[in-house]
Short mmCIF file of C-alpha atoms in Angstrom, two decimals:
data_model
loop_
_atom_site.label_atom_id
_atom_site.label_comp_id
_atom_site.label_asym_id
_atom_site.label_seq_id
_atom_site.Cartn_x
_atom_site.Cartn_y
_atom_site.Cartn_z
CA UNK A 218 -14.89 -10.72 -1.40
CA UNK A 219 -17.28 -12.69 -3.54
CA UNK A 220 -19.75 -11.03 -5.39
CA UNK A 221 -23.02 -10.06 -3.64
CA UNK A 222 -26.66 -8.64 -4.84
CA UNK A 223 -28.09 -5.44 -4.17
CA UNK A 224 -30.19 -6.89 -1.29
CA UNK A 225 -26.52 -8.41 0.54
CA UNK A 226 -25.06 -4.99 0.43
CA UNK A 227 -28.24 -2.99 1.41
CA UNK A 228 -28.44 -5.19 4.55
CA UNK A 229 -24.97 -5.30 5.29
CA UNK A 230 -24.90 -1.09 5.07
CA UNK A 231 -28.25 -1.42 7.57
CA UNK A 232 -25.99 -3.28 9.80
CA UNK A 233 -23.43 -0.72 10.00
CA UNK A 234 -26.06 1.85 10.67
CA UNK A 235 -25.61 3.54 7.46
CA UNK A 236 -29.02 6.00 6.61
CA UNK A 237 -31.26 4.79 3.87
CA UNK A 238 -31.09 7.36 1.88
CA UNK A 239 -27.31 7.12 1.57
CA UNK A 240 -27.51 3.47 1.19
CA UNK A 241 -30.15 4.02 -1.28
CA UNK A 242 -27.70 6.76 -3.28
CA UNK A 243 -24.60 4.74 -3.39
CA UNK A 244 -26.32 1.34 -4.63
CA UNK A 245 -28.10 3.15 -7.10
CA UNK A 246 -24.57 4.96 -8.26
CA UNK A 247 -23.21 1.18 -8.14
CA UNK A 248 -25.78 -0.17 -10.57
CA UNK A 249 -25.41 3.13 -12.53
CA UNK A 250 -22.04 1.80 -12.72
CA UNK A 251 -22.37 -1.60 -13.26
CA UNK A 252 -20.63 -2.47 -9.84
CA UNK A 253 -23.97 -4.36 -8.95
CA UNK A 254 -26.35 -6.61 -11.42
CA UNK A 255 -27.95 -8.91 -9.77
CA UNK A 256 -28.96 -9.94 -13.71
CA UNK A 257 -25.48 -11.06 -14.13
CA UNK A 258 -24.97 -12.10 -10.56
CA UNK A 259 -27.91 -14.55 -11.06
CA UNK A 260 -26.54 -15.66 -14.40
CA UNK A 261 -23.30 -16.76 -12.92
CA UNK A 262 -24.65 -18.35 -9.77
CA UNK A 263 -26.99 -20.88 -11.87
CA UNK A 264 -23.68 -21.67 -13.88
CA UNK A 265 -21.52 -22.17 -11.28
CA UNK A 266 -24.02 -23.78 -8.82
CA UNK A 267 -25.82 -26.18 -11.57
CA UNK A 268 -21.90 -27.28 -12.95
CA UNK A 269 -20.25 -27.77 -10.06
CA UNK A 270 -22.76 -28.89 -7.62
CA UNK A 271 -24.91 -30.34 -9.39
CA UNK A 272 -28.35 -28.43 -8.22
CA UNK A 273 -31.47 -28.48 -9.86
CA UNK A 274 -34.03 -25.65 -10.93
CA UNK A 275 -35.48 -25.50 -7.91
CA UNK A 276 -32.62 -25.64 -5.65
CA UNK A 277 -30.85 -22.66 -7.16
CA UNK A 278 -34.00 -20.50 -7.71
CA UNK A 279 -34.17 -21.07 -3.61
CA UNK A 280 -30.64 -20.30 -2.70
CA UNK A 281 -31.68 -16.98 -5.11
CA UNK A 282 -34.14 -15.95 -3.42
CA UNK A 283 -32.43 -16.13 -0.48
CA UNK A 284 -29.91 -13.81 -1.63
CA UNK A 285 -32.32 -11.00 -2.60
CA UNK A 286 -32.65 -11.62 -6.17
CA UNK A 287 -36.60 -10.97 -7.37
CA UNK A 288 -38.54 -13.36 -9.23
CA UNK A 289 -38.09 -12.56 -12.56
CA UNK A 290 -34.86 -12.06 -12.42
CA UNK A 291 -34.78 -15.90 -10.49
CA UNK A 292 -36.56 -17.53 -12.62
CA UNK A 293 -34.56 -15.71 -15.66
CA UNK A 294 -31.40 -17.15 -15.05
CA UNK A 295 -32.87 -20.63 -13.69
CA UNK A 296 -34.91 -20.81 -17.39
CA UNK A 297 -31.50 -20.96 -19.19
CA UNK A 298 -31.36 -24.44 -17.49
CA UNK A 299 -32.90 -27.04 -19.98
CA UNK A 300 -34.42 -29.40 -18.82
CA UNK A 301 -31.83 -32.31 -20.65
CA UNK A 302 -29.06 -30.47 -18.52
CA UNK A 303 -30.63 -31.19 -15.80
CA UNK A 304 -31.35 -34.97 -16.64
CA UNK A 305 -27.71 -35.32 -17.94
CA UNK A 306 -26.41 -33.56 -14.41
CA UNK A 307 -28.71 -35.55 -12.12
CA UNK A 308 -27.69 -38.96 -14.31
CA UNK A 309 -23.73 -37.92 -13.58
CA UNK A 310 -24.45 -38.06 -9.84
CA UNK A 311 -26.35 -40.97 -9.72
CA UNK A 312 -23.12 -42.27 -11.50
CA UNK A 313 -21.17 -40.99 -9.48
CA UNK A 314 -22.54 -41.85 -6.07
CA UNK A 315 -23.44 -45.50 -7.28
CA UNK A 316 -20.33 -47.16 -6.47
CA UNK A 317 -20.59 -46.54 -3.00
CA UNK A 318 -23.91 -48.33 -2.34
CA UNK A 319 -23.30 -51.53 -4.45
CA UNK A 320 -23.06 -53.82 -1.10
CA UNK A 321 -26.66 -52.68 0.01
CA UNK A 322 -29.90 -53.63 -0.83
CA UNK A 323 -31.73 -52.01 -4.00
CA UNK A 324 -34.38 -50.48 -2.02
CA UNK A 325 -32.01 -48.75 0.16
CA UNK A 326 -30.03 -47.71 -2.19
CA UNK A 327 -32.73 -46.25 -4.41
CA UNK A 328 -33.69 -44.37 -1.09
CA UNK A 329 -30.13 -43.16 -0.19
CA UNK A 330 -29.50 -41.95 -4.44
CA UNK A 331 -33.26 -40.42 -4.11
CA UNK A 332 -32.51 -38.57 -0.90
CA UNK A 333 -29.13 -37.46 -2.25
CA UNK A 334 -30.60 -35.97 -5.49
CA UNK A 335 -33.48 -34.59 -3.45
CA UNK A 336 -31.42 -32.34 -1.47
CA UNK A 337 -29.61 -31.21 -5.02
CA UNK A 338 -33.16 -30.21 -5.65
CA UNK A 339 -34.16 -32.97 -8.51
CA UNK A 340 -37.94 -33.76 -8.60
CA UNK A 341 -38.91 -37.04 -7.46
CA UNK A 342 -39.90 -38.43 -10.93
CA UNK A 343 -36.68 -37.10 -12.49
CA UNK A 344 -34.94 -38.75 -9.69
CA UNK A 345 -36.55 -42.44 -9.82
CA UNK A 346 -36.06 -42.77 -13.20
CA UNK A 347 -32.74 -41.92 -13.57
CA UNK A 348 -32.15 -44.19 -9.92
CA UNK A 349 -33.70 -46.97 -12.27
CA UNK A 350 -31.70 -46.71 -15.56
CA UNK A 351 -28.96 -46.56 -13.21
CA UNK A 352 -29.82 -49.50 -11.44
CA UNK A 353 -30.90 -51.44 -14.51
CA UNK A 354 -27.90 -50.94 -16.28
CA UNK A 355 -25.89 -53.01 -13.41
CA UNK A 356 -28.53 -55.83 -14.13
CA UNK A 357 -30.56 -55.16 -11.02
CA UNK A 358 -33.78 -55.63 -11.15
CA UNK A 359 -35.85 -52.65 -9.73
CA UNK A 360 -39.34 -52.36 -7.93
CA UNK A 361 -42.04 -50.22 -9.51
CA UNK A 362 -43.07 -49.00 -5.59
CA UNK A 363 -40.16 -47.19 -4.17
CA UNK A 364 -41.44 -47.01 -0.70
#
């Protein structure tokens, strides 16, 4: 079972009809225990998330949130994310997905290596200029309008 934060195991005891108050008492015995940290959990998530898929800030302060995790403790564990990691991780996927769209036209690929860094969670200026060192670097010549 992978690991889960205090808001995943509070709604999955709700689901199995389990009374608050005995919810309440064993997750607090857990963190007592150190069987639940979101803290940590958060920690990890950002590591693994940013390092092997590649998401931004903003993408894994989302899939956070989702979890349960409260904002401070979010935003936390996606601070410890500088902001050249994230340059360095965006310019690895651009790298890496660049080979693939060398037979199509720059403005389509600059829209297909945009929308893939998008949905990592990259912020459009982030994204377009590492989309046009990439681009440059191959000796093609790039548009300042991306539209």
């Amino acid at each position: 079972m992978a690991p889960k934060t205090r808001a995943q195991l509070a709604e999955a005891l709700r689901k199995r009809d389990v009374p608050d108050e005995a919810a309440d008492a064993v997750l607090d015995r857990f963190s007592e225990l150190g069987l639940i940290n979101d803290e940590a959990f958060a920690e990890a998530w950002v590591d693994s998330r940013h390092h092997g898929r590649g998401l931004a800030k903003r993408a894994l302060a989302a899939e956070l949130r989702h979890r349960g995790v409260d904002s401070d403790t979010v935003n936390e564990a996606v601070d410890r994310l500088d902001s050249d990691q994230e340059l360095e991780t965006a310019r690895r996927l651009v790298e890496r997905k660049l080979p693939s769209t060398r037979n199509l036209d720059p403005k389509v690929r600059t829209r297909r290596l945009a929308g893939m860094l998008a949905r990592k969670g990259y912020p459009p200026g982030l994204s377009f200029r590492v989309i046009r060192e990439a681009l440059e670097q191959e000796g093609v010549e790039v548009e300042e309008d991306f539209s």
